[in-house]
Amino acid sequence: MPNQVNEFYKALTERAAQTLAARGDAGKIVIQVGSATCENAAGAVDVMDEFQKHIQSSGREDIVIHRTGCTGRCSKEPIVGVSVPGKMPVKYERVNRDVVHKIFTNHVQKGMPLAEQILDGSIDPDQQIEFIFCEGKRCSVDAKINFREVFQRKLREAGVPEERVRITSASCFGACQGKCSGHAHVLVRPFRALYRVTSESDLEELIQKQVLKGEEVTALKVTDKPIYQEFFDLYGDVSFFNRQSRVAMRNSGILDPESLDEYIKFGGFKALATSLSKGDPDWVINEMLKARLRGRGGGGFLTGKKWQIASQQAEKTRYLICNGDEGDPGAFMDRGMLESDPFGVMEGMMIAAYAIQACKGFYYIRAEYPLAIKRIQNAIDKCREAGILGENVMGSGWSFDLEIRLGAGAFVCGEETALIRSIEGERGQPKVRPPYPAVRGLWGKPTCINNVETLANIPAIINFGGDWFASIGTEESGGTKVFALAGKVKHTGLVEVPLGTTLRKVVFDIGGGVQDDLDLKAIQTGGPAGGFIPAKWADMEVDYGPLSKAGSIMGSGGMIVLSEEDCMVDISKFYLAFTQEESCGKCTPCREGTTRMLEILQKITSGKGEMGDLDKLERLAKLCQQTSLCGLGRAAPNPVLSSLKHFREEYLEHIVDKRCKAKKCVALIKYQINAETCIGCTVCARNCPVECINGTRKEAHVIDQDRCVKCGQCFEVCRFDAVERV
């Protein structure tokens, strides 16, 4: 019923346009306040209230305030955007009530941006033109010349002051539609123009018209907007963002996550309408196969292949599950997308359901994510009311409904078969496979399980084509991947880059490098079941194959940066303690293997390790890896095996020298007082909780090593650096 679907979508977009027009935002100053769990915890609700008070007291009717989802720029919340008509938007970081007053007084009312509060110290958009060069593989490798270097040279030859033009790079614009054949793409801000250049003369024309005269070069403009140009328009001057390529997170930080009309305004549910109007579920599956979209939950199985298997089953009652059970320490990708783009995840879920002809779908979300649950339920209710969900979806004759099921926080329920058992009301424990869920899953029916990020990519694939999505990634895997960048890195947060991007670019170009400019030691990917990648391999491409060969996994997308101050033995123990605690206990290799490995690591970090322990540890890890029932148990030894492979000298240091160079293993730390530096002020003795420091006033003190509990209090309070930690 293509005509009915198209008419329904046309009416839907018209209603949304009318609703937004009635809101009357056109030509007004727009203030956007981030709203997600992390933003609210940092005080975003108070910030929004304060702005509303200022707007009311000013009496101005040309100022509006809107809520957006989280941008993923952690440790900088709350983030506030101010968009003045005719000028580039400005984003502010760490806004509180006092900063609200300054922003409103100076920027909103006087038009003077608050420079000291601009996100990551980004540029004043009134002072510079920014040229963002695409450095995707097809632009940077297929091009005959280095367009960026040539452009810089020609700017100097033209006498353009360096402060007038800023030149940066982005991972990929997704504007190639296949091979570039010697082209390069450049996004220019604040003009919001995307150009395709093919020669040095094109660059000269850009300088003469765009730079010197402020005129657009019509002949070079790309008419099709990249999917994430809106994001570049808002955040392109922030290095954390302008090197990303946002597909799954394309709406995060831009749309009101609770507004169906705003989602439709930005092309929402167009992909669903396209899929339904085709009247052919196999067409949707073929687009997924072209896209080479692999499951973003950790397994990396081809999404289109999984759908194809489910669609070919004789059983016609089929189910779809969105896996939002995010249990990895430090990972919050699913939460970010569920909270910031609930309609986008839902649209992807409905397209997936149509492809396999499912009758019902379930969101499986951690109960610890109340805001995500609230916004998904809001999206379900609004879509049912609009006729997008339920009986006769969009007039297509196909019916599908959704409901939410809550997880109780068991890490093992992130595994497909354990998740299914949990929804069925059973204890969350894995089952032996085959049969796989796509053949026999929920209540014995064919069931497809896709994680949040996988589903968030689907509308973009349908709108722009499977070939387009595949062109962004690698030959093995199409598209982008979202990572939760954390640990010893300057800029933490959610990062989305094309698969094939190197670890170095993620950590240094986007993350800003290691905290305190220390040396990079390792990068841990894949959460507690991932492995450690040493700094010497930082130029390795991020993809399923290379990570697996390095002894790690892609996982759901955790990426922890470790510096020279981290102890690999201690961190391995931390991750193994987590997996041992979260083991469901069903299979002996995982239940007993992780327990025994943890005991050996505790023995080594307490200074009681023996050389034979390393062989035992390695044998146990390999046994657990080869014989555990589920993927979580088989991956649990990865931190141990990878640290033994790449950082064996640290294990030897702990066992032979009884020393932890990083000073993280408390039992191997020794505190002593330097007699030449100590002035006998007695501060250390007065603060020692076990009174093990001896000495009289104005004389050097001594620590009784037999009684010392190694709490480090003396080290913290000494003002003369006389207490040494060795």
JSON list of C-alpha atoms in Angstrom, two decimals, residues 316-462:
[
{"chain": "A", "resi": 316, "resn": "LYS", "atom": "CA", "xyz": [5.34, -16.67, 11.34]},
{"chain": "A", "resi": 317, "resn": "THR", "atom": "CA", "xyz": [5.12, -15.42, 14.94]},
{"chain": "A", "resi": 318, "resn": "ARG", "atom": "CA", "xyz": [8.36, -13.51, 15.38]},
{"chain": "A", "resi": 319, "resn": "TYR", "atom": "CA", "xyz": [9.74, -11.07, 17.91]},
{"chain": "A", "resi": 320, "resn": "LEU", "atom": "CA", "xyz": [12.27, -8.26, 18.01]},
{"chain": "A", "resi": 321, "resn": "ILE", "atom": "CA", "xyz": [14.24, -7.16, 21.08]},
{"chain": "A", "resi": 322, "resn": "CYS", "atom": "CA", "xyz": [16.23, -3.98, 21.62]},
{"chain": "A", "resi": 323, "resn": "ASN", "atom": "CA", "xyz": [19.09, -4.83, 23.97]},
{"chain": "A", "resi": 324, "resn": "GLY", "atom": "CA", "xyz": [19.58, -1.81, 26.22]},
{"chain": "A", "resi": 325, "resn": "ASP", "atom": "CA", "xyz": [21.11, -3.80, 29.09]},
{"chain": "A", "resi": 326, "resn": "GLU", "atom": "CA", "xyz": [24.34, -1.85, 29.28]},
{"chain": "A", "resi": 327, "resn": "GLY", "atom": "CA", "xyz": [26.46, -3.29, 32.07]},
{"chain": "A", "resi": 328, "resn": "ASP", "atom": "CA", "xyz": [30.09, -2.52, 31.21]},
{"chain": "A", "resi": 329, "resn": "PRO", "atom": "CA", "xyz": [31.88, -0.27, 33.74]},
{"chain": "A", "resi": 330, "resn": "GLY", "atom": "CA", "xyz": [32.43, 3.15, 32.16]},
{"chain": "A", "resi": 331, "resn": "ALA", "atom": "CA", "xyz": [30.11, 2.50, 29.19]},
{"chain": "A", "resi": 332, "resn": "PHE", "atom": "CA", "xyz": [27.09, 4.72, 28.60]},
{"chain": "A", "resi": 333, "resn": "MET", "atom": "CA", "xyz": [26.52, 4.66, 24.81]},
{"chain": "A", "resi": 334, "resn": "ASP", "atom": "CA", "xyz": [23.11, 3.02, 25.00]},
{"chain": "A", "resi": 335, "resn": "ARG", "atom": "CA", "xyz": [21.93, 5.34, 27.75]},
{"chain": "A", "resi": 336, "resn": "GLY", "atom": "CA", "xyz": [23.03, 8.38, 25.77]},
{"chain": "A", "resi": 337, "resn": "MET", "atom": "CA", "xyz": [21.10, 7.32, 22.65]},
{"chain": "A", "resi": 338, "resn": "LEU", "atom": "CA", "xyz": [17.98, 6.17, 24.51]},
{"chain": "A", "resi": 339, "resn": "GLU", "atom": "CA", "xyz": [17.81, 9.45, 26.41]},
{"chain": "A", "resi": 340, "resn": "SER", "atom": "CA", "xyz": [18.80, 11.78, 23.56]},
{"chain": "A", "resi": 341, "resn": "ASP", "atom": "CA", "xyz": [17.21, 10.17, 20.49]},
{"chain": "A", "resi": 342, "resn": "PRO", "atom": "CA", "xyz": [14.42, 7.81, 21.60]},
{"chain": "A", "resi": 343, "resn": "PHE", "atom": "CA", "xyz": [12.41, 8.29, 18.40]},
{"chain": "A", "resi": 344, "resn": "GLY", "atom": "CA", "xyz": [15.45, 7.44, 16.28]},
{"chain": "A", "resi": 345, "resn": "VAL", "atom": "CA", "xyz": [16.02, 4.16, 18.13]},
{"chain": "A", "resi": 346, "resn": "MET", "atom": "CA", "xyz": [12.32, 3.38, 17.85]},
{"chain": "A", "resi": 347, "resn": "GLU", "atom": "CA", "xyz": [12.27, 4.03, 14.10]},
{"chain": "A", "resi": 348, "resn": "GLY", "atom": "CA", "xyz": [15.21, 1.69, 13.63]},
{"chain": "A", "resi": 349, "resn": "MET", "atom": "CA", "xyz": [13.43, -0.93, 15.71]},
{"chain": "A", "resi": 350, "resn": "MET", "atom": "CA", "xyz": [10.27, -0.68, 13.64]},
{"chain": "A", "resi": 351, "resn": "ILE", "atom": "CA", "xyz": [12.19, -1.01, 10.37]},
{"chain": "A", "resi": 352, "resn": "ALA", "atom": "CA", "xyz": [13.94, -4.09, 11.75]},
{"chain": "A", "resi": 353, "resn": "ALA", "atom": "CA", "xyz": [10.59, -5.53, 12.84]},
{"chain": "A", "resi": 354, "resn": "TYR", "atom": "CA", "xyz": [9.12, -4.95, 9.39]},
{"chain": "A", "resi": 355, "resn": "ALA", "atom": "CA", "xyz": [12.12, -6.63, 7.76]},
{"chain": "A", "resi": 356, "resn": "ILE", "atom": "CA", "xyz": [11.57, -9.85, 9.71]},
{"chain": "A", "resi": 357, "resn": "GLN", "atom": "CA", "xyz": [7.77, -9.37, 9.88]},
{"chain": "A", "resi": 358, "resn": "ALA", "atom": "CA", "xyz": [7.72, -9.36, 13.67]},
{"chain": "A", "resi": 359, "resn": "CYS", "atom": "CA", "xyz": [4.41, -8.88, 15.45]},
{"chain": "A", "resi": 360, "resn": "LYS", "atom": "CA", "xyz": [5.79, -7.43, 18.68]},
{"chain": "A", "resi": 361, "resn": "GLY", "atom": "CA", "xyz": [8.94, -5.89, 20.06]},
{"chain": "A", "resi": 362, "resn": "PHE", "atom": "CA", "xyz": [10.49, -5.40, 23.48]},
{"chain": "A", "resi": 363, "resn": "TYR", "atom": "CA", "xyz": [12.87, -2.85, 24.89]},
{"chain": "A", "resi": 364, "resn": "TYR", "atom": "CA", "xyz": [15.07, -4.52, 27.51]},
{"chain": "A", "resi": 365, "resn": "ILE", "atom": "CA", "xyz": [16.49, -1.60, 29.52]},
{"chain": "A", "resi": 366, "resn": "ARG", "atom": "CA", "xyz": [18.35, -1.46, 32.80]},
{"chain": "A", "resi": 367, "resn": "ALA", "atom": "CA", "xyz": [16.12, -0.31, 35.64]},
{"chain": "A", "resi": 368, "resn": "GLU", "atom": "CA", "xyz": [18.99, 2.00, 36.66]},
{"chain": "A", "resi": 369, "resn": "TYR", "atom": "CA", "xyz": [18.17, 4.17, 33.61]},
{"chain": "A", "resi": 370, "resn": "PRO", "atom": "CA", "xyz": [14.95, 5.90, 34.73]},
{"chain": "A", "resi": 371, "resn": "LEU", "atom": "CA", "xyz": [15.24, 8.86, 32.34]},
{"chain": "A", "resi": 372, "resn": "ALA", "atom": "CA", "xyz": [15.81, 6.56, 29.36]},
{"chain": "A", "resi": 373, "resn": "ILE", "atom": "CA", "xyz": [12.79, 4.49, 30.38]},
{"chain": "A", "resi": 374, "resn": "LYS", "atom": "CA", "xyz": [10.66, 7.62, 30.72]},
{"chain": "A", "resi": 375, "resn": "ARG", "atom": "CA", "xyz": [11.61, 8.96, 27.31]},
{"chain": "A", "resi": 376, "resn": "ILE", "atom": "CA", "xyz": [11.17, 5.64, 25.52]},
{"chain": "A", "resi": 377, "resn": "GLN", "atom": "CA", "xyz": [7.70, 5.29, 27.07]},
{"chain": "A", "resi": 378, "resn": "ASN", "atom": "CA", "xyz": [6.91, 8.84, 25.98]},
{"chain": "A", "resi": 379, "resn": "ALA", "atom": "CA", "xyz": [8.01, 7.96, 22.43]},
{"chain": "A", "resi": 380, "resn": "ILE", "atom": "CA", "xyz": [5.84, 4.81, 22.44]},
{"chain": "A", "resi": 381, "resn": "ASP", "atom": "CA", "xyz": [2.79, 6.74, 23.66]},
{"chain": "A", "resi": 382, "resn": "LYS", "atom": "CA", "xyz": [3.18, 9.57, 21.14]},
{"chain": "A", "resi": 383, "resn": "CYS", "atom": "CA", "xyz": [3.77, 7.22, 18.22]},
{"chain": "A", "resi": 384, "resn": "ARG", "atom": "CA", "xyz": [0.71, 5.14, 19.12]},
{"chain": "A", "resi": 385, "resn": "GLU", "atom": "CA", "xyz": [-1.37, 8.31, 19.27]},
{"chain": "A", "resi": 386, "resn": "ALA", "atom": "CA", "xyz": [-0.05, 9.44, 15.85]},
{"chain": "A", "resi": 387, "resn": "GLY", "atom": "CA", "xyz": [-0.75, 6.09, 14.17]},
{"chain": "A", "resi": 388, "resn": "ILE", "atom": "CA", "xyz": [2.93, 5.28, 13.72]},
{"chain": "A", "resi": 389, "resn": "LEU", "atom": "CA", "xyz": [2.78, 2.35, 16.12]},
{"chain": "A", "resi": 390, "resn": "GLY", "atom": "CA", "xyz": [0.13, -0.28, 16.74]},
{"chain": "A", "resi": 391, "resn": "GLU", "atom": "CA", "xyz": [-2.54, -1.50, 14.35]},
{"chain": "A", "resi": 392, "resn": "ASN", "atom": "CA", "xyz": [-2.10, -0.76, 10.64]},
{"chain": "A", "resi": 393, "resn": "VAL", "atom": "CA", "xyz": [1.18, 1.17, 10.95]},
{"chain": "A", "resi": 394, "resn": "MET", "atom": "CA", "xyz": [1.10, 4.27, 8.70]},
{"chain": "A", "resi": 395, "resn": "GLY", "atom": "CA", "xyz": [-1.78, 2.75, 6.74]},
{"chain": "A", "resi": 396, "resn": "SER", "atom": "CA", "xyz": [0.45, -0.08, 5.50]},
{"chain": "A", "resi": 397, "resn": "GLY", "atom": "CA", "xyz": [-1.68, -2.96, 6.71]},
{"chain": "A", "resi": 398, "resn": "TRP", "atom": "CA", "xyz": [1.19, -4.19, 8.91]},
{"chain": "A", "resi": 399, "resn": "SER", "atom": "CA", "xyz": [0.71, -4.10, 12.69]},
{"chain": "A", "resi": 400, "resn": "PHE", "atom": "CA", "xyz": [3.41, -3.91, 15.32]},
{"chain": "A", "resi": 401, "resn": "ASP", "atom": "CA", "xyz": [3.57, -2.85, 18.96]},
{"chain": "A", "resi": 402, "resn": "LEU", "atom": "CA", "xyz": [6.25, -2.26, 21.58]},
{"chain": "A", "resi": 403, "resn": "GLU", "atom": "CA", "xyz": [6.63, -2.52, 25.32]},
{"chain": "A", "resi": 404, "resn": "ILE", "atom": "CA", "xyz": [9.40, -2.05, 27.87]},
{"chain": "A", "resi": 405, "resn": "ARG", "atom": "CA", "xyz": [10.85, -4.76, 30.08]},
{"chain": "A", "resi": 406, "resn": "LEU", "atom": "CA", "xyz": [13.25, -3.79, 32.86]},
{"chain": "A", "resi": 407, "resn": "GLY", "atom": "CA", "xyz": [16.49, -5.53, 33.69]},
{"chain": "A", "resi": 408, "resn": "ALA", "atom": "CA", "xyz": [17.65, -5.90, 37.27]},
{"chain": "A", "resi": 409, "resn": "GLY", "atom": "CA", "xyz": [21.29, -5.07, 36.59]},
{"chain": "A", "resi": 410, "resn": "ALA", "atom": "CA", "xyz": [22.72, -8.53, 35.93]},
{"chain": "A", "resi": 411, "resn": "PHE", "atom": "CA", "xyz": [25.71, -8.18, 33.60]},
{"chain": "A", "resi": 412, "resn": "VAL", "atom": "CA", "xyz": [25.08, -11.62, 32.11]},
{"chain": "A", "resi": 413, "resn": "CYS", "atom": "CA", "xyz": [21.68, -10.51, 30.81]},
{"chain": "A", "resi": 414, "resn": "GLY", "atom": "CA", "xyz": [23.49, -8.59, 28.11]},
{"chain": "A", "resi": 415, "resn": "GLU", "atom": "CA", "xyz": [24.04, -12.03, 26.53]},
{"chain": "A", "resi": 416, "resn": "GLU", "atom": "CA", "xyz": [21.25, -12.86, 24.08]},
{"chain": "A", "resi": 417, "resn": "THR", "atom": "CA", "xyz": [19.95, -16.13, 25.50]},
{"chain": "A", "resi": 418, "resn": "ALA", "atom": "CA", "xyz": [20.19, -14.92, 29.12]},
{"chain": "A", "resi": 419, "resn": "LEU", "atom": "CA", "xyz": [18.25, -11.78, 28.14]},
{"chain": "A", "resi": 420, "resn": "ILE", "atom": "CA", "xyz": [15.52, -13.91, 26.57]},
{"chain": "A", "resi": 421, "resn": "ARG", "atom": "CA", "xyz": [15.21, -16.02, 29.71]},
{"chain": "A", "resi": 422, "resn": "SER", "atom": "CA", "xyz": [14.90, -12.83, 31.76]},
{"chain": "A", "resi": 423, "resn": "ILE", "atom": "CA", "xyz": [12.02, -11.54, 29.61]},
{"chain": "A", "resi": 424, "resn": "GLU", "atom": "CA", "xyz": [10.34, -14.93, 29.93]},
{"chain": "A", "resi": 425, "resn": "GLY", "atom": "CA", "xyz": [10.47, -14.55, 33.71]},
{"chain": "A", "resi": 426, "resn": "GLU", "atom": "CA", "xyz": [13.26, -17.05, 34.27]},
{"chain": "A", "resi": 427, "resn": "ARG", "atom": "CA", "xyz": [16.65, -16.60, 35.90]},
{"chain": "A", "resi": 428, "resn": "GLY", "atom": "CA", "xyz": [19.00, -14.85, 33.48]},
{"chain": "A", "resi": 429, "resn": "GLN", "atom": "CA", "xyz": [21.38, -17.62, 32.44]},
{"chain": "A", "resi": 430, "resn": "PRO", "atom": "CA", "xyz": [22.77, -18.42, 28.98]},
{"chain": "A", "resi": 431, "resn": "LYS", "atom": "CA", "xyz": [21.63, -21.41, 26.95]},
{"chain": "A", "resi": 432, "resn": "VAL", "atom": "CA", "xyz": [23.69, -23.67, 24.74]},
{"chain": "A", "resi": 433, "resn": "ARG", "atom": "CA", "xyz": [23.65, -22.53, 21.10]},
{"chain": "A", "resi": 434, "resn": "PRO", "atom": "CA", "xyz": [22.55, -23.62, 18.50]},
{"chain": "A", "resi": 435, "resn": "PRO", "atom": "CA", "xyz": [19.68, -23.13, 18.06]},
{"chain": "A", "resi": 436, "resn": "TYR", "atom": "CA", "xyz": [20.32, -19.41, 17.85]},
{"chain": "A", "resi": 437, "resn": "PRO", "atom": "CA", "xyz": [17.61, -16.92, 18.83]},
{"chain": "A", "resi": 438, "resn": "ALA", "atom": "CA", "xyz": [16.95, -16.01, 15.18]},
{"chain": "A", "resi": 439, "resn": "VAL", "atom": "CA", "xyz": [15.74, -19.61, 14.78]},
{"chain": "A", "resi": 440, "resn": "ARG", "atom": "CA", "xyz": [14.31, -20.35, 18.22]},
{"chain": "A", "resi": 441, "resn": "GLY", "atom": "CA", "xyz": [14.26, -17.52, 20.73]},
{"chain": "A", "resi": 442, "resn": "LEU", "atom": "CA", "xyz": [11.63, -15.79, 22.86]},
{"chain": "A", "resi": 443, "resn": "TRP", "atom": "CA", "xyz": [8.91, -18.31, 23.82]},
{"chain": "A", "resi": 444, "resn": "GLY", "atom": "CA", "xyz": [10.38, -20.65, 21.21]},
{"chain": "A", "resi": 445, "resn": "LYS", "atom": "CA", "xyz": [9.73, -18.24, 18.33]},
{"chain": "A", "resi": 446, "resn": "PRO", "atom": "CA", "xyz": [12.26, -16.69, 15.89]},
{"chain": "A", "resi": 447, "resn": "THR", "atom": "CA", "xyz": [13.70, -13.63, 17.63]},
{"chain": "A", "resi": 448, "resn": "CYS", "atom": "CA", "xyz": [16.14, -10.95, 16.50]},
{"chain": "A", "resi": 449, "resn": "ILE", "atom": "CA", "xyz": [18.09, -9.12, 19.19]},
{"chain": "A", "resi": 450, "resn": "ASN", "atom": "CA", "xyz": [19.88, -5.92, 18.22]},
{"chain": "A", "resi": 451, "resn": "ASN", "atom": "CA", "xyz": [21.53, -3.47, 20.55]},
{"chain": "A", "resi": 452, "resn": "VAL", "atom": "CA", "xyz": [20.62, 0.22, 20.78]},
{"chain": "A", "resi": 453, "resn": "GLU", "atom": "CA", "xyz": [23.43, 1.55, 18.60]},
{"chain": "A", "resi": 454, "resn": "THR", "atom": "CA", "xyz": [22.75, -0.98, 15.84]},
{"chain": "A", "resi": 455, "resn": "LEU", "atom": "CA", "xyz": [19.11, 0.12, 15.67]},
{"chain": "A", "resi": 456, "resn": "ALA", "atom": "CA", "xyz": [20.03, 3.83, 15.78]},
{"chain": "A", "resi": 457, "resn": "ASN", "atom": "CA", "xyz": [21.98, 3.41, 12.51]},
{"chain": "A", "resi": 458, "resn": "ILE", "atom": "CA", "xyz": [19.14, 1.84, 10.54]},
{"chain": "A", "resi": 459, "resn": "PRO", "atom": "CA", "xyz": [17.08, 4.95, 9.60]},
{"chain": "A", "resi": 460, "resn": "ALA", "atom": "CA", "xyz": [20.21, 6.60, 8.19]},
{"chain": "A", "resi": 461, "resn": "ILE", "atom": "CA", "xyz": [21.02, 3.50, 6.13]},
{"chain": "A", "resi": 462, "resn": "ILE", "atom": "CA", "xyz": [17.53, 3.44, 4.60]}
]
